[in-house]
Coordinates of C-alpha atoms in Angstrom, one line a residue:
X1 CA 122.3 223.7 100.3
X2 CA 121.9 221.0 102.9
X3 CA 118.4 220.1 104.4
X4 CA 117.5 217.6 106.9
X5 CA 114.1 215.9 107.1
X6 CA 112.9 213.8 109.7
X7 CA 115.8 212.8 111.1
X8 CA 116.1 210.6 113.5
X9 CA 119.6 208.8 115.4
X10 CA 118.8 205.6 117.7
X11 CA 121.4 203.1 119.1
X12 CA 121.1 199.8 120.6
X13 CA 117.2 198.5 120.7
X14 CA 114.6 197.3 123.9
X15 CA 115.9 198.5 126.8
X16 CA 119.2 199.6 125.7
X17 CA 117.6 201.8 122.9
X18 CA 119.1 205.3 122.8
X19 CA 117.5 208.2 121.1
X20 CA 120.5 210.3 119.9
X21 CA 118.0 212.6 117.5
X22 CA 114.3 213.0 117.6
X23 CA 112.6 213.9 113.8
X24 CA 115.2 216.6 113.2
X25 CA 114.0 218.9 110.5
X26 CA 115.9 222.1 109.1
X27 CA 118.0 223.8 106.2
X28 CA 121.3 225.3 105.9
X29 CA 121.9 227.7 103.3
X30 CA 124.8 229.0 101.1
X31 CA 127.3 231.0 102.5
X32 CA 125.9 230.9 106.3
X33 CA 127.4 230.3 109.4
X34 CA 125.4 228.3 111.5
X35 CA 126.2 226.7 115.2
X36 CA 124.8 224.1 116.8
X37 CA 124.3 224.5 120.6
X38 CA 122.9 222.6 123.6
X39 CA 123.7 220.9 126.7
X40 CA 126.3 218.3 126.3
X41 CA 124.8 214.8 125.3
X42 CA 122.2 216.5 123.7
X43 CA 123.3 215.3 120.2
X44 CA 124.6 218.1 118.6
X45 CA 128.0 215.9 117.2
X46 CA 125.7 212.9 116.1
X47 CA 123.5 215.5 114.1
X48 CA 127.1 217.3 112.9
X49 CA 128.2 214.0 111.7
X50 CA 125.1 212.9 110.0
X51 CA 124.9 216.2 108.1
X52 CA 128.2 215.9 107.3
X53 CA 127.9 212.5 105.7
X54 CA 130.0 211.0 108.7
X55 CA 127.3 209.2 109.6
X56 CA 124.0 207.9 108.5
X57 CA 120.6 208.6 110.2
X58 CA 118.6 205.6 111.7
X59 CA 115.1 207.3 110.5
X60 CA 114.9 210.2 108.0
X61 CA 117.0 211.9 104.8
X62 CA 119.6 214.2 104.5
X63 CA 119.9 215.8 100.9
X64 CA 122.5 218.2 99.8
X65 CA 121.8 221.2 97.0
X66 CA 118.0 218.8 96.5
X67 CA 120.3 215.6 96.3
X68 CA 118.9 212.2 98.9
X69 CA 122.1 211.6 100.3
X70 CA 121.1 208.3 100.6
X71 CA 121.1 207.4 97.1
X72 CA 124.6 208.0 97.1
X73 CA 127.0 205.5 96.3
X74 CA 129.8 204.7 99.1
X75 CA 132.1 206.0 96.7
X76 CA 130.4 209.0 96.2
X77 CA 130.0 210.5 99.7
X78 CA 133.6 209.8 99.9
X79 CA 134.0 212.2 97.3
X80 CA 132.1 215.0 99.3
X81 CA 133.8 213.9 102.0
X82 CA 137.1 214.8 100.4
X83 CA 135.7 217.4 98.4
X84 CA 132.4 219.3 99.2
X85 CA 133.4 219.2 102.9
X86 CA 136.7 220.3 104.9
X87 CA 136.4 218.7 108.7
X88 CA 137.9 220.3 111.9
X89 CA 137.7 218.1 115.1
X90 CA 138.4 219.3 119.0
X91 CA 141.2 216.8 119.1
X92 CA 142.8 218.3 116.4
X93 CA 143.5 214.6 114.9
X94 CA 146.6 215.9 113.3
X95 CA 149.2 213.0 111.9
X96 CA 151.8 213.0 114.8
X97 CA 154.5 211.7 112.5
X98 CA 153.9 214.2 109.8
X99 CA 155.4 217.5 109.7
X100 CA 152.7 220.6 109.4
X101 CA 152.8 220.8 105.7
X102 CA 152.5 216.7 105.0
X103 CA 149.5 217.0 107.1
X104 CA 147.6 219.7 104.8
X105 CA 149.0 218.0 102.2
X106 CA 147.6 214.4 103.2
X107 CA 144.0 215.6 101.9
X108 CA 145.5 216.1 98.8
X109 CA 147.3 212.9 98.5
X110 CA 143.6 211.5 99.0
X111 CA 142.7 213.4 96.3
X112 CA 145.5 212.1 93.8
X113 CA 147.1 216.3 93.1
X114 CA 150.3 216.8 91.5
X115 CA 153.2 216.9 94.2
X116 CA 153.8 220.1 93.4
X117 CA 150.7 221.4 93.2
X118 CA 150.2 220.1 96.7
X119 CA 153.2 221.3 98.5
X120 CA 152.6 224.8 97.1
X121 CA 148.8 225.0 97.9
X122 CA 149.6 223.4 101.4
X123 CA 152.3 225.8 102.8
X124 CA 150.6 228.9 101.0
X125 CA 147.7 227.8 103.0
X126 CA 150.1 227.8 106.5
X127 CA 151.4 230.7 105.4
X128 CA 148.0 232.4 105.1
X129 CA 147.2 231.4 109.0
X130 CA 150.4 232.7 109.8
X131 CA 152.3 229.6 110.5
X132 CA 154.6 230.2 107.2
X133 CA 157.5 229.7 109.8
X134 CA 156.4 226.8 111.3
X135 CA 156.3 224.4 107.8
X136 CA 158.4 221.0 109.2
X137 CA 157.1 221.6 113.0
X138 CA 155.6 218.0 114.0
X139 CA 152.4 218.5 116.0
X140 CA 154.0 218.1 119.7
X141 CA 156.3 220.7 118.8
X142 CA 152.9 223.3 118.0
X143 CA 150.9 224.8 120.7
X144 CA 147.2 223.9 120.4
X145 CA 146.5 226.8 119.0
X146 CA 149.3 226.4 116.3
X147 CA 147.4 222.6 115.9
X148 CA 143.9 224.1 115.2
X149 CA 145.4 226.0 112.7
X150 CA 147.0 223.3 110.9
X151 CA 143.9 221.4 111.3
X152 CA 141.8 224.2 109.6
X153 CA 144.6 224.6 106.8
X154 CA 144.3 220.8 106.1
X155 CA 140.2 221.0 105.7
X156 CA 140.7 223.8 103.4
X157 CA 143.2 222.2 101.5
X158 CA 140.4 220.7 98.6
X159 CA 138.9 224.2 98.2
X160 CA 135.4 222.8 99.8
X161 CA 132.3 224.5 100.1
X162 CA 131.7 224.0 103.6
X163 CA 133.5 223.3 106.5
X164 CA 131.7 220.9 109.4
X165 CA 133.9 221.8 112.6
X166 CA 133.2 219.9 116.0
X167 CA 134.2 222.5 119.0
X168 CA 137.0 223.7 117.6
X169 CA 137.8 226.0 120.3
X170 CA 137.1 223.4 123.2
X171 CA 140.6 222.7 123.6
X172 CA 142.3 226.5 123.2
X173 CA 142.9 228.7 125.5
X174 CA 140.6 232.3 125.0
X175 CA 143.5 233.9 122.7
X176 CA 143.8 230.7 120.6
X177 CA 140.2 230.2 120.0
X178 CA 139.9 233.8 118.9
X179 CA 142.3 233.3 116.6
X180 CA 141.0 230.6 115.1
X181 CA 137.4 232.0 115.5
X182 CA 138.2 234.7 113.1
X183 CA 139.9 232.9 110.8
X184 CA 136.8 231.0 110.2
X185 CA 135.2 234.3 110.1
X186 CA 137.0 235.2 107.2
X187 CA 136.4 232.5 105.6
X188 CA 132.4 232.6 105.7
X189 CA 132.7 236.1 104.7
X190 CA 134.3 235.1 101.5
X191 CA 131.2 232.6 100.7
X192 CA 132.1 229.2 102.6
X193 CA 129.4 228.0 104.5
X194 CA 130.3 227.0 108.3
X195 CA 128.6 224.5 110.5
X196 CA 130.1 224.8 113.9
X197 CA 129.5 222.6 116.8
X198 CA 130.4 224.6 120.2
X199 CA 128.9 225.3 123.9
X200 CA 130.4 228.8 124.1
X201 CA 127.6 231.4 124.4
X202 CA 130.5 234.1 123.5
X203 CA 130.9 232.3 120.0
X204 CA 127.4 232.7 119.0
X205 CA 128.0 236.8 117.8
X206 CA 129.8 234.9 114.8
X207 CA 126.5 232.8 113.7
X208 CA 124.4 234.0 111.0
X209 CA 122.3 231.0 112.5
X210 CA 122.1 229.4 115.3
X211 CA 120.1 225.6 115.9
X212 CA 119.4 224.6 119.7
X213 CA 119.0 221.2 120.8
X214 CA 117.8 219.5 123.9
X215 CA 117.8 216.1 125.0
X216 CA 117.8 215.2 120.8
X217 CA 115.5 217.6 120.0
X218 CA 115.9 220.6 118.2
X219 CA 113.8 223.4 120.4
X220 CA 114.5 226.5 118.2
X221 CA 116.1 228.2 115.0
X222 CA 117.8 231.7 115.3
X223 CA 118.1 233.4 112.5
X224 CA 120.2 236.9 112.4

């Protein structure tokens, strides 16, 4: 589904040069769920970005179902962007001034869907993460766990394939983030592909594959 080859991520050049990602080679396949793990600063986010079409390796291709991503018009990986992938983020990055259901419905809006269409999808969607009673709650009035959930309601709000999430438990307490753990769960069981960012060792009984890094490098594949 998604492989990357040779992929390297530097910043600055000379003596500022960074190297983010060193030749980063590997494949993700259809309906897996695979975390990424390492130390923190070891480039786990850059390389969850870049295979997420967030961001664009320095060195290297990233193609999706035997696609070069590269080739790809702006306007085009803004369409898997809004449609292929669904994005969760630690910070939540929930619209403070928009209730619950306008934020899932915002990736809709995006996407040009009927207004009703939308507003029924989105609060089905809260409804099926059990926040049905929590609609026209604005984010400050949501625990963090409530948040998450809205988060992941809104990245499944285009029906994508995969969903590309960046610690999503790093900011929950250990009830939230097995809440939110599970609901990812049952959503790889029913054939979405997840790509997880996290530095929980008690999360990784939920990969079907696991990808190490250190210092940019990627030091081993598990597969289970």
């Amino acid at each position: 589904m998604i492989e990357a080859k040779n992929i390297w991520k530097i910043y600055g050049s000379g003596e500022a040069k960074t190297i983010a990602l060193k030749n980063i080679n590997l494949k993700i396949e259809e309906g897996e769920f695979v975390m990424i793990i390492g130390p923190s600063g070891c480039g786990k986010s850059t390389l969850l970005n870049i295979l997420a079409l967030l961001d664009v390796p320095t060195k290297g291709e990233v193609y999706y179902k035997g696609r070069r991503t590269s080739t790809m018009s702006e306007n085009e990986r803004a369409i898997f962007r809004r449609k292929v992938g669904g994005f969760i983020f630690q910070q939540f990055h929930l619209i403070k001034t928009l209730t619950a259901l306008e934020n899932v419905e915002l990736p809709m809006i995006l996407d040009e869907k009927d207004k009703h269409y939308r507003k029924k999808r989105a609060k089905e969607l809260l409804e099926k993460i059990g926040l049905g009673d929590r609609l026209n709650y604005y984010p400050h009035q949501l625990s963090g766990g409530q948040q998450q959930r809205v988060a992941i309601a809104r990245a499944l709000a285009n029906n994508p394939r995969i969903i590309f999430a960046d610690e999503p438990t790093g900011n929950l307490d250990s009830k939230s983030g097995a809440i939110v753990m599970n609901i990812l769960k049952e959503l790889n069981e029913k054939g979405i592909t997840i790509v997880m960012v996290t530095h929980e060792q008690e999360l990784l009984k939920y990969a079907s594959k696991i990808i190490k890094l250190r210092d940019g490098e990627l030091i081993e594949i598990i597969e289970k």
